[in-house]
Amino acid sequence: MTMKLYGLAMSTCTSKVITCLHEHGAEFELVPVNLQNGEHKQPAFLAKNPFGQIPALDDGDLTLFGSGCDLLRSQNPKEAALVKAWMEVESQQFSPAISSIFYQFIIVPSMYGGSPNQMIIDESSAKLGKVLDVYEKRLSSSKYLAGDFYNLADLHHLSYIYYLMKTPYGKLINERPRVRAWWEDISSRPAFKKVAAGLTLGDKN
């Protein structure tokens, strides 16, 4: 039975799941969700994700992240701990900074017709730069964030950095040689190449 994934290909959250499923070689069907019409707030969708957020799976089993393709390194406790530690860094340090730039530079103009708040962008860029300085140092001793193996912590960075590279703030990646090499590596994986074409927020027709 083909799995159904409810979400939007252009969504940073949905694209993480899609990338992971491609890494699995899993068969799935992407079912678009009409957010403007409030489809994600209807009972049928809430039964799949009670928080009314995309993405959602038929059975709500988000443990599909990493299972079967060893992205969590579950067979090696030390490596698994490192992956989880760097996933926490991504969630608590990297994501808040880069998501603010993404929202102001891409979402505000393209979806709301507004102007970006440059003060927020500048503050977030400074925060992101400090995080990336830590990454630059870390990547001097390992190929990927958690070690010399591609893992879920790396995968979680893909969609936001992809969007960042469409903006002038992609320089934050390019100015750091090891971070740039890491980005070029992880973004060249076949699983993500299948996803990147759908990351079209902010693109002009």
Tab-separated table of C-alpha atoms in Angstrom:
chain	number	residue	atom	x	y	z
A	1	MET	CA	0.000	0.000	0.000
A	2	THR	CA	1.405	3.375	-1.061
A	3	MET	CA	1.824	5.771	1.838
A	4	LYS	CA	0.035	9.117	1.599
A	5	LEU	CA	1.862	12.224	2.745
A	6	TYR	CA	-0.268	15.322	3.228
A	7	GLY	CA	1.535	18.610	2.771
A	8	LEU	CA	3.121	20.950	0.236
A	9	ALA	CA	6.274	20.266	-1.751
A	10	MET	CA	7.446	23.865	-1.237
A	11	SER	CA	7.129	23.617	2.554
A	12	THR	CA	10.362	23.334	4.528
A	13	CYS	CA	8.716	20.895	6.925
A	14	THR	CA	7.116	18.710	4.267
A	15	SER	CA	10.323	18.636	2.243
A	16	LYS	CA	12.216	17.157	5.196
A	17	VAL	CA	9.825	14.225	5.239
A	18	ILE	CA	9.927	13.841	1.457
A	19	THR	CA	13.729	13.830	1.479
A	20	CYS	CA	13.761	11.196	4.187
A	21	LEU	CA	11.290	9.033	2.294
A	22	HIS	CA	13.428	9.279	-0.829
A	23	GLU	CA	16.467	8.252	1.228
A	24	HIS	CA	14.427	5.173	2.206
A	25	GLY	CA	13.381	4.501	-1.360
A	26	ALA	CA	9.842	4.452	0.027
A	27	GLU	CA	6.793	4.633	-2.212
A	28	PHE	CA	4.468	7.483	-1.316
A	29	GLU	CA	1.896	9.853	-2.746
A	30	LEU	CA	2.084	13.558	-1.919
A	31	VAL	CA	-1.431	14.884	-1.330
A	32	PRO	CA	-1.527	18.703	-1.492
A	33	VAL	CA	-3.237	20.499	1.397
A	34	ASN	CA	-5.053	23.761	0.695
A	35	LEU	CA	-3.911	25.945	3.583
A	36	GLN	CA	-5.619	29.070	2.267
A	37	ASN	CA	-8.993	27.342	2.452
A	38	GLY	CA	-8.225	26.016	5.925
A	39	GLU	CA	-8.164	22.381	4.883
A	40	HIS	CA	-5.580	21.679	7.609
A	41	LYS	CA	-8.127	22.756	10.236
A	42	GLN	CA	-10.865	20.386	9.087
A	43	PRO	CA	-11.706	17.221	11.095
A	44	ALA	CA	-10.421	14.863	8.397
A	45	PHE	CA	-6.970	16.452	8.523
A	46	LEU	CA	-6.940	16.909	12.291
A	47	ALA	CA	-7.452	13.155	12.617
A	48	LYS	CA	-4.044	12.774	10.952
A	49	ASN	CA	-2.335	15.670	12.748
A	50	PRO	CA	-4.259	17.047	15.732
A	51	PHE	CA	-2.133	20.213	15.715
A	52	GLY	CA	-3.390	21.130	12.253
A	53	GLN	CA	0.109	21.394	10.799
A	54	ILE	CA	1.678	19.951	7.687
A	55	PRO	CA	3.021	17.444	7.001
A	56	ALA	CA	0.889	14.529	8.086
A	57	LEU	CA	0.957	10.845	7.223
A	58	ASP	CA	-1.952	8.447	6.919
A	59	ASP	CA	-1.043	6.734	10.181
A	60	GLY	CA	0.641	9.730	11.810
A	61	ASP	CA	3.814	7.674	12.169
A	62	LEU	CA	6.572	10.265	12.045
A	63	THR	CA	9.013	7.647	13.370
A	64	LEU	CA	9.568	7.007	9.657
A	65	PHE	CA	12.212	9.705	10.034
A	66	GLY	CA	15.413	7.750	10.020
A	67	SER	CA	13.997	4.255	10.434
A	68	GLY	CA	15.428	1.674	8.083
A	69	CYS	CA	17.984	3.946	6.391
A	70	ASP	CA	20.212	4.442	9.428
A	71	LEU	CA	20.023	8.229	9.399
A	72	LEU	CA	19.710	8.072	13.181
A	73	ARG	CA	22.622	5.600	13.552
A	74	SER	CA	20.450	3.645	15.950
A	75	GLN	CA	22.790	0.647	15.965
A	76	ASN	CA	25.635	2.680	17.449
A	77	PRO	CA	24.737	4.400	20.767
A	78	LYS	CA	27.571	6.938	20.599
A	79	GLU	CA	26.827	7.929	17.021
A	80	ALA	CA	23.092	8.023	17.751
A	81	ALA	CA	23.714	10.378	20.664
A	82	LEU	CA	25.792	12.674	18.452
A	83	VAL	CA	23.072	12.748	15.804
A	84	LYS	CA	20.456	13.673	18.388
A	85	ALA	CA	22.732	16.337	19.875
A	86	TRP	CA	23.206	17.998	16.496
A	87	MET	CA	19.504	17.709	15.721
A	88	GLU	CA	18.964	19.674	18.911
A	89	VAL	CA	21.461	22.295	17.741
A	90	GLU	CA	19.590	22.545	14.449
A	91	SER	CA	16.266	22.904	16.220
A	92	GLN	CA	17.264	25.346	18.951
A	93	GLN	CA	20.077	27.415	17.392
A	94	PHE	CA	20.118	27.138	13.601
A	95	SER	CA	16.425	26.975	12.752
A	96	PRO	CA	15.188	30.018	14.732
A	97	ALA	CA	17.802	32.244	13.094
A	98	ILE	CA	17.480	31.048	9.503
A	99	SER	CA	13.686	30.739	9.618
A	100	SER	CA	13.400	34.444	10.482
A	101	ILE	CA	15.438	35.373	7.410
A	102	PHE	CA	13.367	32.965	5.310
A	103	TYR	CA	10.101	34.405	6.595
A	104	GLN	CA	11.067	38.038	6.128
A	105	PHE	CA	12.866	37.751	2.790
A	106	ILE	CA	10.705	35.122	1.085
A	107	ILE	CA	7.351	34.632	2.808
A	108	VAL	CA	6.445	38.246	3.589
A	109	PRO	CA	6.852	39.513	-0.006
A	110	SER	CA	5.654	36.425	-1.881
A	111	MET	CA	2.650	35.467	0.238
A	112	TYR	CA	1.602	38.723	1.892
A	113	GLY	CA	2.841	41.339	-0.543
A	114	GLY	CA	4.702	43.103	2.234
A	115	SER	CA	8.190	44.438	2.710
A	116	PRO	CA	10.807	42.555	4.736
A	117	ASN	CA	11.764	43.920	8.140
A	118	GLN	CA	15.441	44.599	7.618
A	119	MET	CA	16.128	44.941	11.333
A	120	ILE	CA	14.891	41.398	11.950
A	121	ILE	CA	16.909	40.117	8.993
A	122	ASP	CA	20.081	41.799	10.235
A	123	GLU	CA	19.644	40.486	13.782
A	124	SER	CA	18.888	36.981	12.530
A	125	SER	CA	21.824	37.050	10.113
A	126	ALA	CA	24.165	37.900	12.975
A	127	LYS	CA	22.761	35.016	15.035
A	128	LEU	CA	22.990	32.613	12.110
A	129	GLY	CA	26.565	33.682	11.438
A	130	LYS	CA	27.557	32.751	14.985
A	131	VAL	CA	25.920	29.326	14.613
A	132	LEU	CA	27.678	28.759	11.307
A	133	ASP	CA	30.997	29.697	12.906
A	134	VAL	CA	30.454	26.763	15.269
A	135	TYR	CA	29.620	24.560	12.285
A	136	GLU	CA	32.779	25.694	10.489
A	137	LYS	CA	34.885	24.627	13.454
A	138	ARG	CA	33.027	21.340	13.834
A	139	LEU	CA	33.417	20.500	10.158
A	140	SER	CA	37.171	20.876	10.454
A	141	SER	CA	37.217	17.587	12.356
A	142	SER	CA	34.371	15.631	10.727
A	143	LYS	CA	32.814	15.426	7.270
A	144	TYR	CA	29.282	15.847	8.588
A	145	LEU	CA	27.902	17.417	11.734
A	146	ALA	CA	27.640	14.283	13.851
A	147	GLY	CA	30.640	12.463	12.389
A	148	ASP	CA	31.982	11.106	9.120
A	149	PHE	CA	28.560	9.809	8.077
A	150	TYR	CA	25.539	11.531	6.558
A	151	ASN	CA	22.712	11.610	9.073
A	152	LEU	CA	19.358	13.094	9.978
A	153	ALA	CA	20.918	16.199	11.528
A	154	ASP	CA	22.420	17.079	8.147
A	155	LEU	CA	19.186	16.315	6.317
A	156	HIS	CA	17.212	18.689	8.564
A	157	HIS	CA	19.266	21.643	7.292
A	158	LEU	CA	18.591	21.120	3.599
A	159	SER	CA	15.395	22.998	2.801
A	160	TYR	CA	16.132	26.165	4.760
A	161	ILE	CA	19.650	26.467	3.352
A	162	TYR	CA	18.300	25.833	-0.141
A	163	TYR	CA	15.999	28.826	0.241
A	164	LEU	CA	18.737	30.896	1.894
A	165	MET	CA	20.987	30.333	-1.125
A	166	LYS	CA	18.383	32.076	-3.279
A	167	THR	CA	18.904	35.262	-1.269
A	168	PRO	CA	21.855	37.607	-0.753
A	169	TYR	CA	22.282	35.939	2.632
A	170	GLY	CA	23.586	32.806	0.980
A	171	LYS	CA	26.917	34.522	1.523
A	172	LEU	CA	26.716	33.309	5.124
A	173	ILE	CA	27.244	29.804	3.748
A	174	ASN	CA	29.700	30.715	0.996
A	175	GLU	CA	31.975	32.747	3.263
A	176	ARG	CA	32.766	29.655	5.334
A	177	PRO	CA	34.718	27.133	3.216
A	178	ARG	CA	33.944	24.026	5.267
A	179	VAL	CA	30.264	24.921	5.633
A	180	ARG	CA	30.092	25.592	1.884
A	181	ALA	CA	31.703	22.226	1.089
A	182	TRP	CA	29.315	20.472	3.497
A	183	TRP	CA	26.331	22.184	1.882
A	184	GLU	CA	27.480	21.275	-1.617
A	185	ASP	CA	27.875	17.673	-0.469
A	186	ILE	CA	24.523	17.194	1.244
A	187	SER	CA	22.546	19.114	-1.378
A	188	SER	CA	23.985	16.930	-4.152
A	189	ARG	CA	22.440	13.751	-2.780
A	190	PRO	CA	19.934	12.180	-5.214
A	191	ALA	CA	17.176	12.179	-2.578
A	192	PHE	CA	17.358	15.931	-2.116
A	193	LYS	CA	17.734	16.666	-5.814
A	194	LYS	CA	14.291	15.119	-6.254
A	195	VAL	CA	12.935	17.503	-3.623
A	196	ALA	CA	14.701	20.728	-4.599
A	197	ALA	CA	12.601	21.279	-7.727
A	198	GLY	CA	9.534	21.661	-5.527
A	199	LEU	CA	11.045	24.309	-3.255
A	200	THR	CA	9.611	27.201	-5.228
A	201	LEU	CA	8.487	29.691	-2.593
A	202	GLY	CA	9.505	33.176	-3.644
A	203	ASP	CA	10.267	32.166	-7.222
A	204	LYS	CA	8.940	34.530	-9.860
A	205	ASN	CA	6.900	32.960	-12.625
